[in-house]
Amino acid sequence: MSITEVVGSQARLTAADIYNSAVASWAIAAAWEVGVLDEIHKAGAVEADELAVRLGLDPVAARGMYQALAAVEVITRDGDTVRQGPLFAEVNQYRSYFHWLSRGCSGLYTEMPTVLKSANRVGSFYQRDAAAISYACRELSTFSFDPAFWTAMERIPFSFSVVADLGCGSGERLIQIVRKYPGSRGLGIDIAPAAVEMTLAEAERNGFADRITAVRADARGLEPHPSYEEVEVLTCFMMGHDFWPREDAIERLSTLRELFPRVRRFLLGDATRTVGYADRDVPLFNLGFESAHDLMGQYIPTIDEWHGVFAETGWKLVGEEAITSPAASVVFELE
């Protein structure tokens, strides 16, 4: 039975709801990463200790994880038997959101009291785990941005040989592109060394080491490079907000046109700031995305604000694909 209180006909959160959900968020991220969610998804029901041993987990430690999942009805427990709970399907579908928050942004939220103080907001005043964020975003993209991305890719009215991905993360997008377009090559660009290393490793693991390369560079302040001059299609996902605020976005998007002179199509996909939601009704992921970037001091534009900068940067908006989850997300097709 849920610990949420019912007052009259209205359900009301309790302090225990909030506390247990915080613990469960960590447990969901861990259960995905160690393989527990996949096993429960496949089997429907598993023996908890046997599964822990099979996955190389400590059975006693795993019980704490199972209890946290059961507290929020992701699973149910009957003795040692663990079954899918009422929320299992939804949570398993969106598990990368929890991983992004609990693993990727753990350092940021742990240090929230320090980060909030104006005197501390200088230099590198927060930490996030770039590798964990890349891990989460690789799956996150499969159900959010990828369908819209491929729709936009199929609308490109010309053949191309070289694609560059700004903020390449794990390199998954480039791997998919060179697999689908046999004559193409990919260039990954990311500010995080861990992301560059992951892109190169994944390219080699998938047999594309000769067609995909990656360099460490800050997309907000790129310097000219000979390899940029070959690029015909440019992609950028889940980092377009890093170009903002507005005057910076205009300058940076204009600079991209100069640095990539042969680019004929620019696919820019990102989550934007939600508008029109009551605080209690903000959709899944958006609260974490927006609050994390507020803590980091990173401006998050709305879709309308994006529309207001393209004309001033020399990019023409020729198409747009809306995305349901995360809410207020979009793929802009620019040329």
mmCIF file of C-alpha atoms in Angstrom:
data_model
loop_
_atom_site.group_PDB
_atom_site.id
_atom_site.type_symbol
_atom_site.label_atom_id
_atom_site.label_comp_id
_atom_site.label_asym_id
_atom_site.label_seq_id
_atom_site.Cartn_x
_atom_site.Cartn_y
_atom_site.Cartn_z
ATOM 1 C CA MET A 1 0.000 0.000 0.000
ATOM 2 C CA SER A 2 1.347 3.443 -0.846
ATOM 3 C CA ILE A 3 2.510 5.682 1.956
ATOM 4 C CA THR A 4 0.915 8.635 0.205
ATOM 5 C CA GLU A 5 -1.853 10.039 2.393
ATOM 6 C CA VAL A 6 -5.336 10.610 1.032
ATOM 7 C CA VAL A 7 -7.041 13.727 2.325
ATOM 8 C CA GLY A 8 -10.637 13.922 1.153
ATOM 9 C CA SER A 9 -10.406 12.871 -2.489
ATOM 10 C CA GLN A 10 -6.867 14.243 -2.968
ATOM 11 C CA ALA A 11 -3.639 12.251 -2.643
ATOM 12 C CA ARG A 12 -0.983 14.121 -0.719
ATOM 13 C CA LEU A 13 2.729 13.382 -0.603
ATOM 14 C CA THR A 14 4.252 12.622 2.766
ATOM 15 C CA ALA A 15 7.801 13.242 3.927
ATOM 16 C CA ALA A 16 8.381 9.485 3.643
ATOM 17 C CA ASP A 17 7.343 9.588 -0.032
ATOM 18 C CA ILE A 18 9.959 12.216 -0.751
ATOM 19 C CA TYR A 19 12.703 10.518 1.259
ATOM 20 C CA ASN A 20 12.050 7.029 -0.107
ATOM 21 C CA SER A 21 11.842 8.324 -3.675
ATOM 22 C CA ALA A 22 15.252 9.937 -3.303
ATOM 23 C CA VAL A 23 16.737 6.600 -2.206
ATOM 24 C CA ALA A 24 14.870 4.789 -4.967
ATOM 25 C CA SER A 25 16.312 7.093 -7.625
ATOM 26 C CA TRP A 26 19.796 5.891 -6.735
ATOM 27 C CA ALA A 27 18.568 2.297 -6.660
ATOM 28 C CA ILE A 28 16.996 2.560 -10.125
ATOM 29 C CA ALA A 29 20.221 3.906 -11.597
ATOM 30 C CA ALA A 30 22.236 1.134 -9.949
ATOM 31 C CA ALA A 31 19.773 -1.623 -10.864
ATOM 32 C CA TRP A 32 20.044 -0.641 -14.509
ATOM 33 C CA GLU A 33 23.819 -0.378 -14.526
ATOM 34 C CA VAL A 34 24.413 -3.769 -12.859
ATOM 35 C CA GLY A 35 21.830 -5.562 -15.021
ATOM 36 C CA VAL A 36 19.059 -6.193 -12.483
ATOM 37 C CA LEU A 37 16.361 -4.268 -14.364
ATOM 38 C CA ASP A 38 17.101 -6.163 -17.573
ATOM 39 C CA GLU A 39 16.826 -9.512 -15.805
ATOM 40 C CA ILE A 40 13.509 -8.626 -14.146
ATOM 41 C CA HIS A 41 12.240 -7.263 -17.460
ATOM 42 C CA LYS A 42 13.055 -10.530 -19.237
ATOM 43 C CA ALA A 43 11.857 -12.956 -16.565
ATOM 44 C CA GLY A 44 9.031 -11.062 -14.862
ATOM 45 C CA ALA A 45 10.023 -12.640 -11.546
ATOM 46 C CA VAL A 46 13.447 -13.633 -10.173
ATOM 47 C CA GLU A 47 14.949 -15.062 -7.012
ATOM 48 C CA ALA A 48 16.734 -12.127 -5.429
ATOM 49 C CA ASP A 49 19.771 -13.850 -3.916
ATOM 50 C CA GLU A 50 20.292 -16.145 -6.904
ATOM 51 C CA LEU A 51 20.198 -13.176 -9.295
ATOM 52 C CA ALA A 52 22.620 -11.216 -7.134
ATOM 53 C CA VAL A 53 25.138 -14.062 -7.174
ATOM 54 C CA ARG A 54 24.708 -14.589 -10.909
ATOM 55 C CA LEU A 55 25.432 -10.896 -11.561
ATOM 56 C CA GLY A 56 28.397 -10.830 -9.198
ATOM 57 C CA LEU A 57 26.617 -8.730 -6.558
ATOM 58 C CA ASP A 58 26.761 -9.067 -2.802
ATOM 59 C CA PRO A 59 23.363 -10.586 -1.853
ATOM 60 C CA VAL A 60 23.015 -8.600 1.385
ATOM 61 C CA ALA A 61 23.866 -5.313 -0.308
ATOM 62 C CA ALA A 62 21.474 -6.162 -3.130
ATOM 63 C CA ARG A 63 18.626 -6.550 -0.637
ATOM 64 C CA GLY A 64 18.963 -2.861 0.186
ATOM 65 C CA MET A 65 18.575 -2.043 -3.482
ATOM 66 C CA TYR A 66 15.520 -4.314 -3.819
ATOM 67 C CA GLN A 67 13.918 -2.756 -0.750
ATOM 68 C CA ALA A 68 14.365 0.747 -2.162
ATOM 69 C CA LEU A 69 12.780 -0.334 -5.458
ATOM 70 C CA ALA A 70 9.894 -2.002 -3.634
ATOM 71 C CA ALA A 71 9.276 1.095 -1.488
ATOM 72 C CA VAL A 72 8.152 2.998 -4.593
ATOM 73 C CA GLU A 73 6.378 0.036 -6.261
ATOM 74 C CA VAL A 74 8.925 -0.540 -9.004
ATOM 75 C CA ILE A 75 9.040 -4.143 -7.804
ATOM 76 C CA THR A 76 7.165 -6.273 -5.293
ATOM 77 C CA ARG A 77 8.812 -8.720 -2.896
ATOM 78 C CA ASP A 78 7.461 -12.011 -1.597
ATOM 79 C CA GLY A 79 10.136 -13.678 0.489
ATOM 80 C CA ASP A 80 13.131 -14.017 -1.827
ATOM 81 C CA THR A 81 11.014 -13.643 -4.977
ATOM 82 C CA VAL A 82 11.119 -10.284 -6.746
ATOM 83 C CA ARG A 83 8.481 -9.400 -9.346
ATOM 84 C CA GLN A 84 7.700 -6.466 -11.587
ATOM 85 C CA GLY A 85 5.678 -3.904 -9.669
ATOM 86 C CA PRO A 86 3.000 -1.454 -10.872
ATOM 87 C CA LEU A 87 5.603 1.132 -11.897
ATOM 88 C CA PHE A 88 8.193 -1.254 -13.336
ATOM 89 C CA ALA A 89 7.386 -0.786 -17.038
ATOM 90 C CA GLU A 90 7.433 3.016 -16.889
ATOM 91 C CA VAL A 91 10.537 3.232 -14.722
ATOM 92 C CA ASN A 92 12.405 0.695 -16.850
ATOM 93 C CA GLN A 93 11.532 2.648 -19.989
ATOM 94 C CA TYR A 94 12.885 5.873 -18.515
ATOM 95 C CA ARG A 95 15.724 4.418 -16.427
ATOM 96 C CA SER A 96 18.309 6.535 -18.233
ATOM 97 C CA TYR A 97 16.671 9.655 -16.768
ATOM 98 C CA PHE A 98 17.332 8.345 -13.272
ATOM 99 C CA HIS A 99 20.899 7.407 -14.184
ATOM 100 C CA TRP A 100 21.541 10.869 -15.678
ATOM 101 C CA LEU A 101 20.367 12.429 -12.415
ATOM 102 C CA SER A 102 21.687 10.050 -9.766
ATOM 103 C CA ARG A 103 24.987 9.066 -11.369
ATOM 104 C CA GLY A 104 25.768 11.829 -13.825
ATOM 105 C CA CYS A 105 24.765 14.768 -11.615
ATOM 106 C CA SER A 106 25.462 13.295 -8.191
ATOM 107 C CA GLY A 107 28.421 15.573 -7.492
ATOM 108 C CA LEU A 108 26.397 18.658 -8.377
ATOM 109 C CA TYR A 109 23.466 17.869 -6.096
ATOM 110 C CA THR A 110 25.650 16.576 -3.261
ATOM 111 C CA GLU A 111 27.387 19.944 -3.198
ATOM 112 C CA MET A 112 24.190 21.992 -3.622
ATOM 113 C CA PRO A 113 24.665 23.955 -0.355
ATOM 114 C CA THR A 114 28.120 25.020 -1.511
ATOM 115 C CA VAL A 115 27.081 25.665 -5.114
ATOM 116 C CA LEU A 116 24.181 27.883 -4.028
ATOM 117 C CA LYS A 117 26.438 30.422 -2.309
ATOM 118 C CA SER A 118 27.346 33.326 -4.577
ATOM 119 C CA ALA A 119 30.872 33.552 -3.166
ATOM 120 C CA ASN A 120 31.625 30.005 -4.341
ATOM 121 C CA ARG A 121 30.342 30.409 -7.905
ATOM 122 C CA VAL A 122 33.702 31.110 -9.513
ATOM 123 C CA GLY A 123 35.980 28.878 -11.576
ATOM 124 C CA SER A 124 35.092 25.170 -11.586
ATOM 125 C CA PHE A 125 32.573 25.342 -8.766
ATOM 126 C CA TYR A 126 30.680 22.115 -9.531
ATOM 127 C CA GLN A 127 31.354 18.577 -10.704
ATOM 128 C CA ARG A 128 29.439 16.170 -12.905
ATOM 129 C CA ASP A 129 30.401 12.726 -14.199
ATOM 130 C CA ALA A 130 30.790 13.070 -17.983
ATOM 131 C CA ALA A 131 31.164 9.324 -18.535
ATOM 132 C CA ALA A 132 27.980 8.554 -16.583
ATOM 133 C CA ILE A 133 26.085 11.259 -18.468
ATOM 134 C CA SER A 134 27.288 9.808 -21.779
ATOM 135 C CA TYR A 135 26.207 6.324 -20.641
ATOM 136 C CA ALA A 136 22.720 7.591 -19.779
ATOM 137 C CA CYS A 137 22.318 9.754 -22.871
ATOM 138 C CA ARG A 138 23.177 6.868 -25.173
ATOM 139 C CA GLU A 139 19.979 5.048 -24.160
ATOM 140 C CA LEU A 140 17.995 8.229 -23.535
ATOM 141 C CA SER A 141 18.428 9.169 -27.177
ATOM 142 C CA THR A 142 17.019 5.866 -28.435
ATOM 143 C CA PHE A 143 13.476 6.668 -27.323
ATOM 144 C CA SER A 144 13.587 10.470 -27.358
ATOM 145 C CA PHE A 145 15.776 12.131 -29.972
ATOM 146 C CA ASP A 146 16.641 9.250 -32.307
ATOM 147 C CA PRO A 147 13.249 8.834 -34.044
ATOM 148 C CA ALA A 148 13.090 12.575 -34.778
ATOM 149 C CA PHE A 149 16.765 12.624 -35.730
ATOM 150 C CA TRP A 150 16.395 9.887 -38.335
ATOM 151 C CA THR A 151 13.292 11.539 -39.755
ATOM 152 C CA ALA A 152 15.369 14.681 -40.216
ATOM 153 C CA MET A 153 18.331 12.736 -41.649
ATOM 154 C CA GLU A 154 16.116 11.107 -44.263
ATOM 155 C CA ARG A 155 14.971 14.546 -45.401
ATOM 156 C CA ILE A 156 18.515 15.659 -46.272
ATOM 157 C CA PRO A 157 18.255 16.298 -50.046
ATOM 158 C CA PHE A 158 21.917 15.657 -50.919
ATOM 159 C CA SER A 159 24.575 12.961 -50.492
ATOM 160 C CA PHE A 160 27.381 13.566 -48.009
ATOM 161 C CA SER A 161 30.721 12.092 -46.980
ATOM 162 C CA VAL A 162 31.671 13.671 -43.636
ATOM 163 C CA VAL A 163 29.521 14.251 -40.547
ATOM 164 C CA ALA A 164 30.641 15.977 -37.351
ATOM 165 C CA ASP A 165 28.849 15.629 -34.006
ATOM 166 C CA LEU A 166 29.268 18.419 -31.444
ATOM 167 C CA GLY A 167 29.142 17.000 -27.926
ATOM 168 C CA CYS A 168 29.598 13.463 -29.235
ATOM 169 C CA GLY A 169 29.297 11.788 -25.821
ATOM 170 C CA SER A 170 29.638 8.025 -26.270
ATOM 171 C CA GLY A 171 29.936 8.295 -30.067
ATOM 172 C CA GLU A 172 26.759 6.290 -30.584
ATOM 173 C CA ARG A 173 25.215 8.782 -33.017
ATOM 174 C CA LEU A 174 28.290 8.756 -35.252
ATOM 175 C CA ILE A 175 28.421 4.965 -35.153
ATOM 176 C CA GLN A 176 24.804 4.772 -36.287
ATOM 177 C CA ILE A 177 25.427 7.270 -39.086
ATOM 178 C CA VAL A 178 28.494 5.579 -40.575
ATOM 179 C CA ARG A 179 26.741 2.223 -40.322
ATOM 180 C CA LYS A 180 23.730 3.491 -42.258
ATOM 181 C CA TYR A 181 25.773 5.497 -44.788
ATOM 182 C CA PRO A 182 28.624 3.187 -45.867
ATOM 183 C CA GLY A 183 30.677 5.844 -47.663
ATOM 184 C CA SER A 184 30.634 8.327 -44.802
ATOM 185 C CA ARG A 185 33.132 9.283 -42.123
ATOM 186 C CA GLY A 186 32.466 10.741 -38.678
ATOM 187 C CA LEU A 187 34.203 13.325 -36.495
ATOM 188 C CA GLY A 188 33.318 13.566 -32.805
ATOM 189 C CA ILE A 189 33.951 16.757 -30.848
ATOM 190 C CA ASP A 190 33.576 16.872 -27.068
ATOM 191 C CA ILE A 191 35.000 18.918 -24.223
ATOM 192 C CA ALA A 192 35.195 15.919 -21.862
ATOM 193 C CA PRO A 193 38.233 13.629 -22.180
ATOM 194 C CA ALA A 194 36.143 10.697 -20.948
ATOM 195 C CA ALA A 195 33.644 11.225 -23.776
ATOM 196 C CA VAL A 196 36.394 11.402 -26.403
ATOM 197 C CA GLU A 197 37.944 8.205 -25.048
ATOM 198 C CA MET A 198 34.551 6.478 -25.038
ATOM 199 C CA THR A 199 33.846 7.533 -28.635
ATOM 200 C CA LEU A 200 37.190 6.190 -29.847
ATOM 201 C CA ALA A 201 36.777 2.953 -27.873
ATOM 202 C CA GLU A 202 33.223 2.388 -29.121
ATOM 203 C CA ALA A 203 34.249 3.128 -32.703
ATOM 204 C CA GLU A 204 36.980 0.503 -32.472
ATOM 205 C CA ARG A 205 34.696 -2.008 -30.764
ATOM 206 C CA ASN A 206 32.159 -1.622 -33.570
ATOM 207 C CA GLY A 207 34.754 -1.900 -36.329
ATOM 208 C CA PHE A 208 34.740 1.765 -37.357
ATOM 209 C CA ALA A 209 38.125 2.917 -36.059
ATOM 210 C CA ASP A 210 39.135 3.796 -39.638
ATOM 211 C CA ARG A 211 36.004 5.881 -40.237
ATOM 212 C CA ILE A 212 35.412 7.658 -36.924
ATOM 213 C CA THR A 213 37.785 9.908 -35.054
ATOM 214 C CA ALA A 214 37.250 12.243 -32.117
ATOM 215 C CA VAL A 215 38.941 15.330 -30.769
ATOM 216 C CA ARG A 216 38.735 17.181 -27.491
ATOM 217 C CA ALA A 217 37.472 20.719 -28.025
ATOM 218 C CA ASP A 218 34.938 23.118 -26.533
ATOM 219 C CA ALA A 219 32.080 23.637 -29.005
ATOM 220 C CA ARG A 220 31.466 27.043 -27.435
ATOM 221 C CA GLY A 221 34.889 28.287 -28.496
ATOM 222 C CA LEU A 222 36.158 26.188 -31.384
ATOM 223 C CA GLU A 223 39.355 27.148 -33.133
ATOM 224 C CA PRO A 224 39.786 26.575 -36.887
ATOM 225 C CA HIS A 225 40.906 23.065 -37.831
ATOM 226 C CA PRO A 226 41.492 21.520 -41.287
ATOM 227 C CA SER A 227 39.185 18.585 -40.507
ATOM 228 C CA TYR A 228 36.243 20.953 -39.968
ATOM 229 C CA GLU A 229 36.469 22.160 -43.563
ATOM 230 C CA GLU A 230 35.450 18.709 -44.881
ATOM 231 C CA VAL A 231 32.237 18.455 -42.884
ATOM 232 C CA GLU A 232 28.979 18.578 -44.857
ATOM 233 C CA VAL A 233 26.471 17.602 -42.152
ATOM 234 C CA LEU A 234 26.725 18.901 -38.587
ATOM 235 C CA THR A 235 24.806 17.442 -35.636
ATOM 236 C CA CYS A 236 24.494 18.621 -32.061
ATOM 237 C CA PHE A 237 22.290 16.950 -29.445
ATOM 238 C CA MET A 238 21.627 17.654 -25.768
ATOM 239 C CA MET A 239 24.123 20.501 -25.570
ATOM 240 C CA GLY A 240 22.689 23.329 -27.679
ATOM 241 C CA HIS A 241 21.772 25.152 -24.463
ATOM 242 C CA ASP A 242 25.501 25.472 -23.776
ATOM 243 C CA PHE A 243 25.618 28.110 -26.528
ATOM 244 C CA TRP A 244 23.354 30.450 -24.530
ATOM 245 C CA PRO A 245 22.544 33.139 -23.257
ATOM 246 C CA ARG A 246 21.145 34.881 -26.341
ATOM 247 C CA GLU A 247 24.043 37.093 -27.422
ATOM 248 C CA ASP A 248 26.460 34.202 -26.953
ATOM 249 C CA ALA A 249 24.179 31.894 -28.943
ATOM 250 C CA ILE A 250 24.083 34.323 -31.859
ATOM 251 C CA GLU A 251 27.882 34.641 -31.874
ATOM 252 C CA ARG A 252 28.553 30.909 -31.486
ATOM 253 C CA LEU A 253 26.062 29.765 -34.102
ATOM 254 C CA SER A 254 27.457 32.352 -36.508
ATOM 255 C CA THR A 255 30.990 31.109 -35.809
ATOM 256 C CA LEU A 256 29.965 27.538 -36.624
ATOM 257 C CA ARG A 257 29.046 28.677 -40.144
ATOM 258 C CA GLU A 258 32.552 30.078 -40.556
ATOM 259 C CA LEU A 259 34.376 27.083 -39.074
ATOM 260 C CA PHE A 260 32.355 24.532 -41.082
ATOM 261 C CA PRO A 261 32.104 26.257 -44.478
ATOM 262 C CA ARG A 262 30.894 23.173 -46.385
ATOM 263 C CA VAL A 263 28.038 22.311 -44.005
ATOM 264 C CA ARG A 264 24.718 22.275 -45.840
ATOM 265 C CA ARG A 265 22.538 20.826 -43.059
ATOM 266 C CA PHE A 266 22.783 21.355 -39.294
ATOM 267 C CA LEU A 267 20.592 19.131 -37.075
ATOM 268 C CA LEU A 268 20.296 20.688 -33.632
ATOM 269 C CA GLY A 269 18.356 18.738 -31.005
ATOM 270 C CA ASP A 270 17.859 19.673 -27.372
ATOM 271 C CA ALA A 271 15.546 19.847 -24.416
ATOM 272 C CA THR A 272 14.273 23.364 -23.794
ATOM 273 C CA ARG A 273 12.809 25.090 -20.770
ATOM 274 C CA THR A 274 9.223 24.067 -20.090
ATOM 275 C CA VAL A 275 6.558 26.748 -19.853
ATOM 276 C CA GLY A 276 2.970 26.608 -18.662
ATOM 277 C CA TYR A 277 3.333 23.806 -16.082
ATOM 278 C CA ALA A 278 2.448 24.117 -12.420
ATOM 279 C CA ASP A 279 5.421 23.239 -10.203
ATOM 280 C CA ARG A 280 3.840 19.951 -9.124
ATOM 281 C CA ASP A 281 3.108 18.966 -12.747
ATOM 282 C CA VAL A 282 6.552 19.384 -14.355
ATOM 283 C CA PRO A 283 7.099 16.249 -16.511
ATOM 284 C CA LEU A 284 9.625 13.510 -15.869
ATOM 285 C CA PHE A 285 13.264 14.595 -16.412
ATOM 286 C CA ASN A 286 12.573 18.308 -16.975
ATOM 287 C CA LEU A 287 12.791 19.282 -13.299
ATOM 288 C CA GLY A 288 16.205 17.637 -13.009
ATOM 289 C CA PHE A 289 17.402 19.079 -16.311
ATOM 290 C CA GLU A 290 16.298 22.622 -15.524
ATOM 291 C CA SER A 291 17.301 22.696 -11.845
ATOM 292 C CA ALA A 292 20.731 21.184 -12.572
ATOM 293 C CA HIS A 293 21.468 23.818 -15.187
ATOM 294 C CA ASP A 294 20.206 26.580 -12.915
ATOM 295 C CA LEU A 295 22.662 25.356 -10.282
ATOM 296 C CA MET A 296 25.448 25.358 -12.872
ATOM 297 C CA GLY A 297 24.531 28.860 -14.029
ATOM 298 C CA GLN A 298 23.667 27.641 -17.532
ATOM 299 C CA TYR A 299 20.803 29.404 -19.284
ATOM 300 C CA ILE A 300 18.093 27.130 -20.725
ATOM 301 C CA PRO A 301 16.144 28.783 -23.566
ATOM 302 C CA THR A 302 12.544 28.079 -24.538
ATOM 303 C CA ILE A 303 11.631 26.888 -28.029
ATOM 304 C CA ASP A 304 10.402 30.402 -28.870
ATOM 305 C CA GLU A 305 13.754 31.858 -27.811
ATOM 306 C CA TRP A 306 15.529 29.444 -30.156
ATOM 307 C CA HIS A 307 13.269 30.558 -33.003
ATOM 308 C CA GLY A 308 14.319 34.136 -32.289
ATOM 309 C CA VAL A 309 18.049 33.648 -32.956
ATOM 310 C CA PHE A 310 18.329 31.680 -36.197
ATOM 311 C CA ALA A 311 17.730 34.581 -38.582
ATOM 312 C CA GLU A 312 20.526 36.580 -36.932
ATOM 313 C CA THR A 313 23.066 33.763 -37.289
ATOM 314 C CA GLY A 314 22.715 33.014 -40.991
ATOM 315 C CA TRP A 315 21.040 29.639 -40.392
ATOM 316 C CA LYS A 316 17.652 29.053 -42.030
ATOM 317 C CA LEU A 317 15.094 26.879 -40.236
ATOM 318 C CA VAL A 318 13.769 24.444 -42.862
ATOM 319 C CA GLY A 319 12.168 21.829 -40.604
ATOM 320 C CA GLU A 320 11.342 20.999 -37.007
ATOM 321 C CA GLU A 321 10.542 17.748 -35.213
ATOM 322 C CA ALA A 322 8.813 17.926 -31.818
ATOM 323 C CA ILE A 323 9.677 15.322 -29.164
ATOM 324 C CA THR A 324 7.248 14.124 -26.499
ATOM 325 C CA SER A 325 9.755 13.068 -23.828
ATOM 326 C CA PRO A 326 11.625 14.948 -22.533
ATOM 327 C CA ALA A 327 8.827 17.487 -22.774
ATOM 328 C CA ALA A 328 9.572 20.657 -24.767
ATOM 329 C CA SER A 329 12.330 18.915 -26.716
ATOM 330 C CA VAL A 330 12.905 19.446 -30.421
ATOM 331 C CA VAL A 331 15.136 18.766 -33.422
ATOM 332 C CA PHE A 332 15.735 21.850 -35.556
ATOM 333 C CA GLU A 333 16.715 21.307 -39.203
ATOM 334 C CA LEU A 334 18.913 24.194 -40.312
ATOM 335 C CA GLU A 335 20.668 25.026 -43.539
#
